[in-house]
Short mmCIF file of N, CA and C in Angstrom, two decimals:
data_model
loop_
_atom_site.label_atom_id
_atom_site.label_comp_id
_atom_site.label_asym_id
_atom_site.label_seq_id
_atom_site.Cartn_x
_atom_site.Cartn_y
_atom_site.Cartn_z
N UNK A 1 92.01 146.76 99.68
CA UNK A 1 92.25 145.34 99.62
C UNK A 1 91.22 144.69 98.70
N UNK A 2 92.00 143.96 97.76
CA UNK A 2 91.20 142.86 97.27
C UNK A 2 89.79 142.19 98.04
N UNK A 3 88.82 141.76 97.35
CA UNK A 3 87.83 141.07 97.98
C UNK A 3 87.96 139.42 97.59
N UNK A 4 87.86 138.68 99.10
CA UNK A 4 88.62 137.33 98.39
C UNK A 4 86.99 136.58 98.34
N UNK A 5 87.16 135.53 97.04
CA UNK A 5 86.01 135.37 96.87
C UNK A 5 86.43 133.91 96.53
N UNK A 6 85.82 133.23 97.49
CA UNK A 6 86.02 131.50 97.37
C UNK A 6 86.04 131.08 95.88
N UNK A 7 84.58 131.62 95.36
CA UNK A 7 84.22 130.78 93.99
C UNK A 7 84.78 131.65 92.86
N UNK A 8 85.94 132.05 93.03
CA UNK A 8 86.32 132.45 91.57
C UNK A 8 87.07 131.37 90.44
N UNK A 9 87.30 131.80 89.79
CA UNK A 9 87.44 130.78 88.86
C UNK A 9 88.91 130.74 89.39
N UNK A 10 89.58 130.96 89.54
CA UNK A 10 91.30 130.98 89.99
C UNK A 10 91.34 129.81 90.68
N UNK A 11 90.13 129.79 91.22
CA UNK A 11 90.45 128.03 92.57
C UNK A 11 89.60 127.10 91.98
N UNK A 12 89.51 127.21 90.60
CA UNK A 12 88.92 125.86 90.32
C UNK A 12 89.95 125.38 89.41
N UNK A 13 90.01 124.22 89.61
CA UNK A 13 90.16 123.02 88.69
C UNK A 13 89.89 121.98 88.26
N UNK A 14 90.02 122.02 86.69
CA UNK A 14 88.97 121.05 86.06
C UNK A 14 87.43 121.74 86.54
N UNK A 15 86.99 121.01 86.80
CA UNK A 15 85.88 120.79 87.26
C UNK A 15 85.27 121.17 88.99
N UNK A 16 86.06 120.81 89.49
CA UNK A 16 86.21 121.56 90.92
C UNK A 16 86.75 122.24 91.72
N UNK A 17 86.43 122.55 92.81
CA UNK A 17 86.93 123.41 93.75
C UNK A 17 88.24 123.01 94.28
N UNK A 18 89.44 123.86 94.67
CA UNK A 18 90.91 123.31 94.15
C UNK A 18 90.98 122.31 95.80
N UNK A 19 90.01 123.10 96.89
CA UNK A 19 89.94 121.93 98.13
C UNK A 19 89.42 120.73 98.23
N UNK A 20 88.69 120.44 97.09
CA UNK A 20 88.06 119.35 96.61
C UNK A 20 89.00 118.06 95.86
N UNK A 21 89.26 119.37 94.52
CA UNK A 21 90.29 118.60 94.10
C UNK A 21 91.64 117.53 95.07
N UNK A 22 92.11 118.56 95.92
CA UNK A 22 92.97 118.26 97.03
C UNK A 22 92.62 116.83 97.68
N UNK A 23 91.18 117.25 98.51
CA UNK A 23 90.98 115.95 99.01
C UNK A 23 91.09 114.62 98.01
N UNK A 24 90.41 114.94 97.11
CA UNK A 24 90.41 113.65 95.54
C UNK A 24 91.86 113.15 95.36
N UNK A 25 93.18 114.51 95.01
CA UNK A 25 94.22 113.65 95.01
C UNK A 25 94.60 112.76 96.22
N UNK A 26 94.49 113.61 97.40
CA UNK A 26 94.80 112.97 98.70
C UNK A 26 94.57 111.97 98.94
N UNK A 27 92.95 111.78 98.45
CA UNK A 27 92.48 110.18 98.73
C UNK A 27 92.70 108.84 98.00
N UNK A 28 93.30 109.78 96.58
CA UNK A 28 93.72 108.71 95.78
C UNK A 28 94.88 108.06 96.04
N UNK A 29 95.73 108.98 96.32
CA UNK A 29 97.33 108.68 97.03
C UNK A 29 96.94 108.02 98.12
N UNK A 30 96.12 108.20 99.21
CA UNK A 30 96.10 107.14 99.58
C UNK A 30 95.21 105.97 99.65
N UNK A 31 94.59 105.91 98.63
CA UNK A 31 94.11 104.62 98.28
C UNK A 31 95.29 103.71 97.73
N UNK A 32 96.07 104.24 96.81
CA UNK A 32 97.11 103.96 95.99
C UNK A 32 98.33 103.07 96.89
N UNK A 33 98.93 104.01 97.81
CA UNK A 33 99.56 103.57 98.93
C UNK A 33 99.54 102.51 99.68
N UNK A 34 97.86 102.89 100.07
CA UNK A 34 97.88 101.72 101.24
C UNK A 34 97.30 100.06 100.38
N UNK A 35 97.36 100.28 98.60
CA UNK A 35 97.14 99.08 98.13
C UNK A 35 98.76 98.48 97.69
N UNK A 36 99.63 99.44 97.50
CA UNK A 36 100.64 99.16 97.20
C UNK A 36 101.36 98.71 98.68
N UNK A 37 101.32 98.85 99.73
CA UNK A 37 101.85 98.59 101.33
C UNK A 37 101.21 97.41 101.38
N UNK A 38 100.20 96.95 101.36
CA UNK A 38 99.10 95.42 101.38
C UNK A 38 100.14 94.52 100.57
N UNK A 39 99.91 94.80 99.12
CA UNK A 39 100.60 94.07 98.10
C UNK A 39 101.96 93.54 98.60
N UNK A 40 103.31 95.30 98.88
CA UNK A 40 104.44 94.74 99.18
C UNK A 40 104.53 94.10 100.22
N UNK A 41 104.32 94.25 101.48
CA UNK A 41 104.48 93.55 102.55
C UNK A 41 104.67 91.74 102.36
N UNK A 42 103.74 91.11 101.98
CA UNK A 42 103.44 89.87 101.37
C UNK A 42 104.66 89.66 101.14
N UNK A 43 105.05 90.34 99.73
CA UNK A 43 106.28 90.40 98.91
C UNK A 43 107.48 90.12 99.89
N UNK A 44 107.42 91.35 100.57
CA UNK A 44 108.78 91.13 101.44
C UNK A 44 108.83 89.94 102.25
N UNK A 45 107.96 89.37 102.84
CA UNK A 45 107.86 88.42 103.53
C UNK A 45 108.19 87.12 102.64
N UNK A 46 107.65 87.03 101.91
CA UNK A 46 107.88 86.16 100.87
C UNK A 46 108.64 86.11 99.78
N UNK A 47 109.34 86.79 99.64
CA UNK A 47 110.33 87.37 99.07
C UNK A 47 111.26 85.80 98.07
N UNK A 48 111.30 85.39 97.05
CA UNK A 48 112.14 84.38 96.59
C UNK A 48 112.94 84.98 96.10
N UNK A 49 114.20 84.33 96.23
CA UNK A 49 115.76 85.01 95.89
C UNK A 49 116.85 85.19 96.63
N UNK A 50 117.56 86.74 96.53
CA UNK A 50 118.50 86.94 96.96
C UNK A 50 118.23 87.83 98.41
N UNK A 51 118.61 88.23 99.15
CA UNK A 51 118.39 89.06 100.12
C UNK A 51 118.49 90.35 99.92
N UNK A 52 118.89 90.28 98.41
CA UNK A 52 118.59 91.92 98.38
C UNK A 52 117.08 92.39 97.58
N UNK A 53 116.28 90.84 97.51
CA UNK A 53 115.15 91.34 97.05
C UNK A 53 114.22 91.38 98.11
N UNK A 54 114.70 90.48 98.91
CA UNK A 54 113.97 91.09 100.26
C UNK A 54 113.65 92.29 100.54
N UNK A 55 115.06 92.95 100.76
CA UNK A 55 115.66 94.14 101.34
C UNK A 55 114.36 95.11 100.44
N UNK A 56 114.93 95.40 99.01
CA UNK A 56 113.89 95.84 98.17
C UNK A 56 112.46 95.74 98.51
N UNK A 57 111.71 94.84 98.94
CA UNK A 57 110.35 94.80 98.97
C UNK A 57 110.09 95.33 100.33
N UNK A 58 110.73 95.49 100.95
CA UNK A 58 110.50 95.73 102.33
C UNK A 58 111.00 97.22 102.31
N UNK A 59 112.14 97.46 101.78
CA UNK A 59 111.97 98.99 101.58
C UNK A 59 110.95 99.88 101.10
N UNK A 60 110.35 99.57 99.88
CA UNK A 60 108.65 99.90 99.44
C UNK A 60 108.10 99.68 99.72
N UNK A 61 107.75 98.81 101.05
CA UNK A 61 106.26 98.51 101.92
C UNK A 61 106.71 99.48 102.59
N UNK A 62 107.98 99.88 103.21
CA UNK A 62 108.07 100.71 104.27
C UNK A 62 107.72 102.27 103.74
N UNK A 63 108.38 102.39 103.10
CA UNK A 63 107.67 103.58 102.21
C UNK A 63 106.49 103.79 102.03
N UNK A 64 106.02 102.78 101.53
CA UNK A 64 104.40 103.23 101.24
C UNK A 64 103.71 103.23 102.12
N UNK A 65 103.86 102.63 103.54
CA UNK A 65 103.42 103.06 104.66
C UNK A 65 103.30 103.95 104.97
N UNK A 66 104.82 104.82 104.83
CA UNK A 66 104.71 106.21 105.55
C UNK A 66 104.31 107.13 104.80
N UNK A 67 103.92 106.79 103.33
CA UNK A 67 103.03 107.49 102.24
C UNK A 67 102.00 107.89 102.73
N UNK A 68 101.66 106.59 103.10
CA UNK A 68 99.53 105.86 103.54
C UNK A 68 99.42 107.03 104.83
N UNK A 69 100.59 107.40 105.70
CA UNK A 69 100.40 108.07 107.04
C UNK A 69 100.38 109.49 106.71
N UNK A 70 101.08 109.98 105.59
CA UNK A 70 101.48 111.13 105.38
C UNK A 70 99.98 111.40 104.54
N UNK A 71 99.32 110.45 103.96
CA UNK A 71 98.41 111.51 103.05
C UNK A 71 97.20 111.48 104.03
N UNK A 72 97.23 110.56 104.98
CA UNK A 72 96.09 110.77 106.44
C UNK A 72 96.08 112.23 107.05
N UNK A 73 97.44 112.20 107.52
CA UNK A 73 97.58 113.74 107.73
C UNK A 73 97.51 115.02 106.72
N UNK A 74 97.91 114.68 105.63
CA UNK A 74 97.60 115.80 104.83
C UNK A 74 96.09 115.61 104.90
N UNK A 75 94.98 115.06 104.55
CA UNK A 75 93.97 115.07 104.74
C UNK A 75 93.62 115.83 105.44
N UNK A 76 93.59 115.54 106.75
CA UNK A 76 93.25 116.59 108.23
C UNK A 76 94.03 117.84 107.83
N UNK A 77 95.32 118.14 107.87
CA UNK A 77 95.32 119.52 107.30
C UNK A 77 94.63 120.30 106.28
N UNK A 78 94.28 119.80 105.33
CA UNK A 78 93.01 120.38 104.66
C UNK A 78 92.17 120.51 105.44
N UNK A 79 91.65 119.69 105.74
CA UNK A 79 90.05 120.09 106.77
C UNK A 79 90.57 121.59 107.78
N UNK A 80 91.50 121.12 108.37
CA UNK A 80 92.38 122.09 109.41
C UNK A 80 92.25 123.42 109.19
N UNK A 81 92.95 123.29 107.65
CA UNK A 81 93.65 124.59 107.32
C UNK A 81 94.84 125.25 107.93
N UNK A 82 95.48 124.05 107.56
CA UNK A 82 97.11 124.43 108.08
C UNK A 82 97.97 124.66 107.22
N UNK A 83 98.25 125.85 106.95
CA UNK A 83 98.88 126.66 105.53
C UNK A 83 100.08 126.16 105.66
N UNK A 84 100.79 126.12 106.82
CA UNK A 84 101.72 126.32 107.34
C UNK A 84 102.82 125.07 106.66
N UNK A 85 102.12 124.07 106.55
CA UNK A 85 102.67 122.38 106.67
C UNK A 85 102.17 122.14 104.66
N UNK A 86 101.72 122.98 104.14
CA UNK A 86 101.58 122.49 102.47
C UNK A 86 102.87 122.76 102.30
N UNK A 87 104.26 123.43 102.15
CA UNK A 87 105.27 123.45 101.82
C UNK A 87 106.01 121.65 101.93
N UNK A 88 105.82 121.63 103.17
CA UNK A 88 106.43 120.08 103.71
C UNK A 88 105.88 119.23 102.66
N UNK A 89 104.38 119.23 102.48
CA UNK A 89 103.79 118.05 101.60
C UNK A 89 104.23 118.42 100.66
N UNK A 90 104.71 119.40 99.70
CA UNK A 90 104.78 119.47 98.54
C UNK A 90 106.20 118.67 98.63
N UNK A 91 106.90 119.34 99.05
CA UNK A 91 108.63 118.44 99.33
C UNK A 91 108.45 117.07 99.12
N UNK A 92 108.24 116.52 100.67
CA UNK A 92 108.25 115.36 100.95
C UNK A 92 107.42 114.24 99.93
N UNK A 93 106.38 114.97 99.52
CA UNK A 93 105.30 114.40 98.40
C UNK A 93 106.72 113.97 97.19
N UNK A 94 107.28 114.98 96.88
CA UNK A 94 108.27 114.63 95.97
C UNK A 94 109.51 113.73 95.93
N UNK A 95 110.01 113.76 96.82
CA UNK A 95 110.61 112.67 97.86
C UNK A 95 110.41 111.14 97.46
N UNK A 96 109.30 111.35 98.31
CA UNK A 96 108.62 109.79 98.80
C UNK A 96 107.90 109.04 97.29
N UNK A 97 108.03 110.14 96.18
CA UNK A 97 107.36 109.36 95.22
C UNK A 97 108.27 109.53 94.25
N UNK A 98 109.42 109.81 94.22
CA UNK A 98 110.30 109.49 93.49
C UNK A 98 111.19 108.47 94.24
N UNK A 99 111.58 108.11 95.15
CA UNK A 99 111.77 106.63 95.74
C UNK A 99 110.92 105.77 95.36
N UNK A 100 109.62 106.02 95.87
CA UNK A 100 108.45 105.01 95.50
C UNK A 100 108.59 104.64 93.95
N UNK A 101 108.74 105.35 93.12
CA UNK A 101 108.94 105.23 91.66
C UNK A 101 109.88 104.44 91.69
N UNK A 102 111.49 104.67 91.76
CA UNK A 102 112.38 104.03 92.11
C UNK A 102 112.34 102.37 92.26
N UNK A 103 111.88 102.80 93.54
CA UNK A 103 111.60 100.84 93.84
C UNK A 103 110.62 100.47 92.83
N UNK A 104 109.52 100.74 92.68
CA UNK A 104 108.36 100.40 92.24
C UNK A 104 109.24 99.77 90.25
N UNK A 105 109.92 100.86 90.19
CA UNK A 105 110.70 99.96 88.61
C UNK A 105 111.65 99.28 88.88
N UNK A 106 112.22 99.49 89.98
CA UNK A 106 113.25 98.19 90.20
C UNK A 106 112.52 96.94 90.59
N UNK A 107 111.55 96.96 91.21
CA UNK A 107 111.01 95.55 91.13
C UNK A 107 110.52 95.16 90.08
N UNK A 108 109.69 95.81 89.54
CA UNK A 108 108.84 95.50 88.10
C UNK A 108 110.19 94.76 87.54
N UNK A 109 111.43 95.91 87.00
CA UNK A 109 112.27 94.80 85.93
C UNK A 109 112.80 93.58 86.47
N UNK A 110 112.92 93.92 87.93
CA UNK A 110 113.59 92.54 88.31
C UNK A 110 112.71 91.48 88.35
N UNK A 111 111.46 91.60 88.33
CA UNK A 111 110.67 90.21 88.06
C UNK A 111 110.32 89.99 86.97
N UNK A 112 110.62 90.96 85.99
CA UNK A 112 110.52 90.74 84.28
C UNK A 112 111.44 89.95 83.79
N UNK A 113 113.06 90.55 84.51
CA UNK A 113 113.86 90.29 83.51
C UNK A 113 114.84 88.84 84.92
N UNK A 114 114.37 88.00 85.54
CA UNK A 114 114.67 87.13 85.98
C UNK A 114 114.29 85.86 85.51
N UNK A 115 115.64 85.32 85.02
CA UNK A 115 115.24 83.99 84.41
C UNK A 115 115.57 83.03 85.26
N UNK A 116 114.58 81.27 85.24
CA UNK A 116 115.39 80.78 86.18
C UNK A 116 115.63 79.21 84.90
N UNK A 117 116.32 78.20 85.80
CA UNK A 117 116.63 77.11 84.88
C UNK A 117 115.27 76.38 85.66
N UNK A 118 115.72 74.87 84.81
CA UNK A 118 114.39 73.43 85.10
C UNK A 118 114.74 73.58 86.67
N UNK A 119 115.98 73.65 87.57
CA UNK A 119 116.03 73.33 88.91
C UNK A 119 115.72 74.66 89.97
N UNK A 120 115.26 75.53 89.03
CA UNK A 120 114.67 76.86 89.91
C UNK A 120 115.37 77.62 90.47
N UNK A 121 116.82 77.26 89.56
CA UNK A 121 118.22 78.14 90.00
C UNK A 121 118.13 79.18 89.14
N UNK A 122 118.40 80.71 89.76
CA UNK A 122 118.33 81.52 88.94
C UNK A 122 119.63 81.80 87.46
N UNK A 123 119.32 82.09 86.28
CA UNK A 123 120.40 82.08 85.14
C UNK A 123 120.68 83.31 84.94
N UNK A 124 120.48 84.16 84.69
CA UNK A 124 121.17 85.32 84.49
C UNK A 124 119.77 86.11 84.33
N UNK A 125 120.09 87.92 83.84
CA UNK A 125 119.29 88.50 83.57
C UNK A 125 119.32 89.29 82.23
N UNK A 126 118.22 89.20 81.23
CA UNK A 126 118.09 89.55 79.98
C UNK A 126 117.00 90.77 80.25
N UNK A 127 117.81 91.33 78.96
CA UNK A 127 116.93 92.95 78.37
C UNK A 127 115.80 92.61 77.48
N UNK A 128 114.57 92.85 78.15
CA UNK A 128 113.54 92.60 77.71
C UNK A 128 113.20 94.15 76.88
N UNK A 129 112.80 94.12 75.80
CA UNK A 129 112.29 95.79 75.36
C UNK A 129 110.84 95.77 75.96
N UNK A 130 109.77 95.03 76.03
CA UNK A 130 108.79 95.45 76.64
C UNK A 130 108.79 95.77 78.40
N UNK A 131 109.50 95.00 78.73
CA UNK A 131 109.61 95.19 79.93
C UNK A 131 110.12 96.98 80.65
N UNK A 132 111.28 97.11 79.66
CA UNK A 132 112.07 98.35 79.61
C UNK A 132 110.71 99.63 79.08
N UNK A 133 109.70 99.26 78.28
CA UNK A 133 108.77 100.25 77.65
C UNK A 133 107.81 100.34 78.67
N UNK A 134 107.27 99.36 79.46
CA UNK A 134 106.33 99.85 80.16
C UNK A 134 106.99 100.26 81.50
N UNK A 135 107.81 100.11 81.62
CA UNK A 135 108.41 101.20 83.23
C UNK A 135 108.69 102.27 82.65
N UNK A 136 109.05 102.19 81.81
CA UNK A 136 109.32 104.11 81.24
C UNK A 136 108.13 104.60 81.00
N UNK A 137 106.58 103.66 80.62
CA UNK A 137 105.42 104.55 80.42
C UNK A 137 104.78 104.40 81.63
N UNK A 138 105.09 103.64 82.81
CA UNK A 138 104.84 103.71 84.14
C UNK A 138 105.40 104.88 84.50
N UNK A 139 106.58 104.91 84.85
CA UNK A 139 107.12 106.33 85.19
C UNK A 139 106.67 107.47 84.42
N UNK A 140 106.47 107.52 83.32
CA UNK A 140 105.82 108.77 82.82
C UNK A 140 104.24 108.92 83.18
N UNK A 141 103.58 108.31 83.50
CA UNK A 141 102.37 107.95 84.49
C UNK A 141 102.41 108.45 85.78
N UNK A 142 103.47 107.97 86.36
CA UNK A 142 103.87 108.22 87.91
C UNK A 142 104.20 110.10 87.80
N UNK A 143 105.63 110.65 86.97
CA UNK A 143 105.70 111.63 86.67
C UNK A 143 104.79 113.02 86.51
N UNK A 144 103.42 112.38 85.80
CA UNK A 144 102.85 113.10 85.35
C UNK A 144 101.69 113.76 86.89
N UNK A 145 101.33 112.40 87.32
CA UNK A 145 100.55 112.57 88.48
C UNK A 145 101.17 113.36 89.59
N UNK A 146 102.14 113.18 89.71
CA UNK A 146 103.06 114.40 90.80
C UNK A 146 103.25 115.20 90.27
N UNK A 147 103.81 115.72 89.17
CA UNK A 147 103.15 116.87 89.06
C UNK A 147 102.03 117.86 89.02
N UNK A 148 100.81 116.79 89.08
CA UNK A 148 99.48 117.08 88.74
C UNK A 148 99.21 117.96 90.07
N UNK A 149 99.65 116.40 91.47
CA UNK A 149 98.98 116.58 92.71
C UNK A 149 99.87 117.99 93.69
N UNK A 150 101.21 118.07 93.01
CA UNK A 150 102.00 119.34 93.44
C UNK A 150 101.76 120.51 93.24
N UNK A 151 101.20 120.39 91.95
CA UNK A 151 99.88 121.54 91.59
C UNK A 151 99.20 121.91 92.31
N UNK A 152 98.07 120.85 92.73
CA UNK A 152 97.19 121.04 93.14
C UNK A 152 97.48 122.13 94.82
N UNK A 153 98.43 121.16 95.44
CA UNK A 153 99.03 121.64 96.60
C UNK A 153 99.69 122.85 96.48
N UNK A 154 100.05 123.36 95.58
CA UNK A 154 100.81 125.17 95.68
C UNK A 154 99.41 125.45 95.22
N UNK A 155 98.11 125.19 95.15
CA UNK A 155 96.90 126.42 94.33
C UNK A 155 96.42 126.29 95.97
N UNK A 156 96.40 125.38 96.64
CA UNK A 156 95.18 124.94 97.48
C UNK A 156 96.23 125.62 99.03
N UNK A 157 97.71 126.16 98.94
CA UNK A 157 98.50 126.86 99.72
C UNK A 157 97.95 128.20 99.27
N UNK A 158 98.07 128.39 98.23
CA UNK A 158 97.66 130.05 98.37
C UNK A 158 96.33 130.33 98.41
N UNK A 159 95.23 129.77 98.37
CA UNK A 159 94.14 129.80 98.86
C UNK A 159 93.72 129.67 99.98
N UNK A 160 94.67 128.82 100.75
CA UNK A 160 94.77 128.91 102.37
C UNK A 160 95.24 130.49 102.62
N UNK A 161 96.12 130.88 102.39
CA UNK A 161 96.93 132.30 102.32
C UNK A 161 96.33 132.78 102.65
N UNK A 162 95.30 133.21 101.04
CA UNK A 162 94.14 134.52 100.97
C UNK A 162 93.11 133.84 101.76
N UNK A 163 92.59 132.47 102.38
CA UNK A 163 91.08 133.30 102.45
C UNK A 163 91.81 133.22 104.35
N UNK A 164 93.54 132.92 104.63
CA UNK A 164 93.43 133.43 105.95
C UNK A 164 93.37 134.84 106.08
N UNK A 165 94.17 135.46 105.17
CA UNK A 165 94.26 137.44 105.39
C UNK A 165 92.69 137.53 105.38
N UNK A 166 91.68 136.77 104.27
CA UNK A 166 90.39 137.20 104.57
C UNK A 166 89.60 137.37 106.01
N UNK A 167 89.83 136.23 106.70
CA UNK A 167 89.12 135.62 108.02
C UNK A 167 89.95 136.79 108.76
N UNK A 168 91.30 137.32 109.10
CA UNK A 168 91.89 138.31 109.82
C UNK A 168 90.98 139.44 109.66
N UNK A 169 91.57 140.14 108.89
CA UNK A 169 90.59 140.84 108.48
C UNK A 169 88.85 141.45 109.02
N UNK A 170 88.61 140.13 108.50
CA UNK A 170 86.93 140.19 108.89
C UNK A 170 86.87 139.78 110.08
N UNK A 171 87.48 139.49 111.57
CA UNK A 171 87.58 139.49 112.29
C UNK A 171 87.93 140.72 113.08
N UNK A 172 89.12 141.47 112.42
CA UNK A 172 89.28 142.81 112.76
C UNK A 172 88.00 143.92 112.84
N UNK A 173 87.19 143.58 111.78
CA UNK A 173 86.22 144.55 111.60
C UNK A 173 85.24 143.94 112.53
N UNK A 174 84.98 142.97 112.88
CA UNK A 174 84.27 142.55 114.09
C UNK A 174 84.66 142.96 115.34
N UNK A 175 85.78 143.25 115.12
CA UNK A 175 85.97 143.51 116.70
C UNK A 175 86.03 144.98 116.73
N UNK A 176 86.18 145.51 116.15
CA UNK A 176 85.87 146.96 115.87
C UNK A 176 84.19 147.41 116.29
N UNK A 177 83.39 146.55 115.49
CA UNK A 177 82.13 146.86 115.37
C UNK A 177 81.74 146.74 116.69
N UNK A 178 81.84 145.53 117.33
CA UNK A 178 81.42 144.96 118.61
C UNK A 178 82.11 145.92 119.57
N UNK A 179 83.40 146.57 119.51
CA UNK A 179 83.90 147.71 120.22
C UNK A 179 82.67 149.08 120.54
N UNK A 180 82.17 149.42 119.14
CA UNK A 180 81.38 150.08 119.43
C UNK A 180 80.38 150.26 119.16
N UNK A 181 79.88 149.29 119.57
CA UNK A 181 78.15 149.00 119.38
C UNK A 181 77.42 149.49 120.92
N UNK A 182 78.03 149.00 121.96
CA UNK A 182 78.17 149.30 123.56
C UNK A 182 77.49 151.44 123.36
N UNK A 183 78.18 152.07 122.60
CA UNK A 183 78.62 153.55 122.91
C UNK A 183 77.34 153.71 121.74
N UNK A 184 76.66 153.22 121.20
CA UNK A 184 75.49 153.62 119.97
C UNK A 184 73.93 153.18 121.14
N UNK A 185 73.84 152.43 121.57
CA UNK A 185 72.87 151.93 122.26
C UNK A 185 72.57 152.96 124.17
#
């Protein structure tokens, strides 16, 4: 058998250790989350318009809530080391942030591209090209980071893997040793 060795270069990235890294995305997602859940909530509550912009803002607070909950727990599973449950985050991670994306450009254009008249009646809706350029370089922003942090989560699964066969293992030979240490003495 292989000798598993925390600090090889295989579990680093960038700059750090890929459990490190992990926590960093984790915490960013949910820093990210729970500023975007603050923000929408407001929104939904306050919502000017139609009821389906309500609906909309309140769908992405709700979301990003259960973002803000999901990267709490992924958190503690790192610490944990629960191999078991990185499959789920990688999924659901994908999921929840391609909705989140979703809403997140449907609101952006709809408050770009909403015009209203002098009596604060809404007039129709126009194609803005900047408006249209920065949600596509938002989403390629958004895009890029999930893939980054999905990364991170399949390196920081198989490192759970190996250093569990490690800990088996070296437990086995402990109990071996301690078997017969009794019969040497």
């Amino acid at each position: 058998m292989k000798e598993f060795d925390p600090n090889h270069l295989k579990w680093q990235i960038c700059c750090c250790h890929v459990t490190t890294a992990a926590y960093l995305v984790g915490s960013v997602e949910l820093l990210v989350a729970t500023v975007v859940a603050i923000v929408l909530i407001p929104l939904s509550i306050h919502a000017h318009g139609s009821e389906s912009s309500q609906i909309l803002y309140a769908s992405a607070s709700g979301i990003a809530l259960i973002w803000s909950v999901g990267e709490v727990v992924l958190l503690c599973d790192i610490r944990l080391r629960h191999v078991h449950r990185m499959n789920i985050y990688v999924f659901v991670q994908g999921i929840v942030f391609i909705l989140m994306l979703f809403l997140i450009i449907s609101i952006f254009l709809a408050r770009q591209l909403r015009h209203y008249n002098d009596a604060g009646e809404e007039i129709t809706y126009s194609g803005s090209m900047f408006s249209i350029v920065m949600a596509l370089f938002f989403a390629a922003g958004a895009t890029a980071a999930t893939i980054y942090s999905i990364y991170v989560l399949l390196l920081l699964r198989r490192y759970m893997e190996e250093e569990k066969k490690h800990m088996e293992v070296v437990k086995k030979i402990q109990s071996i040793v301690k078997e017969q240490s009794p019969f040497e003495s």
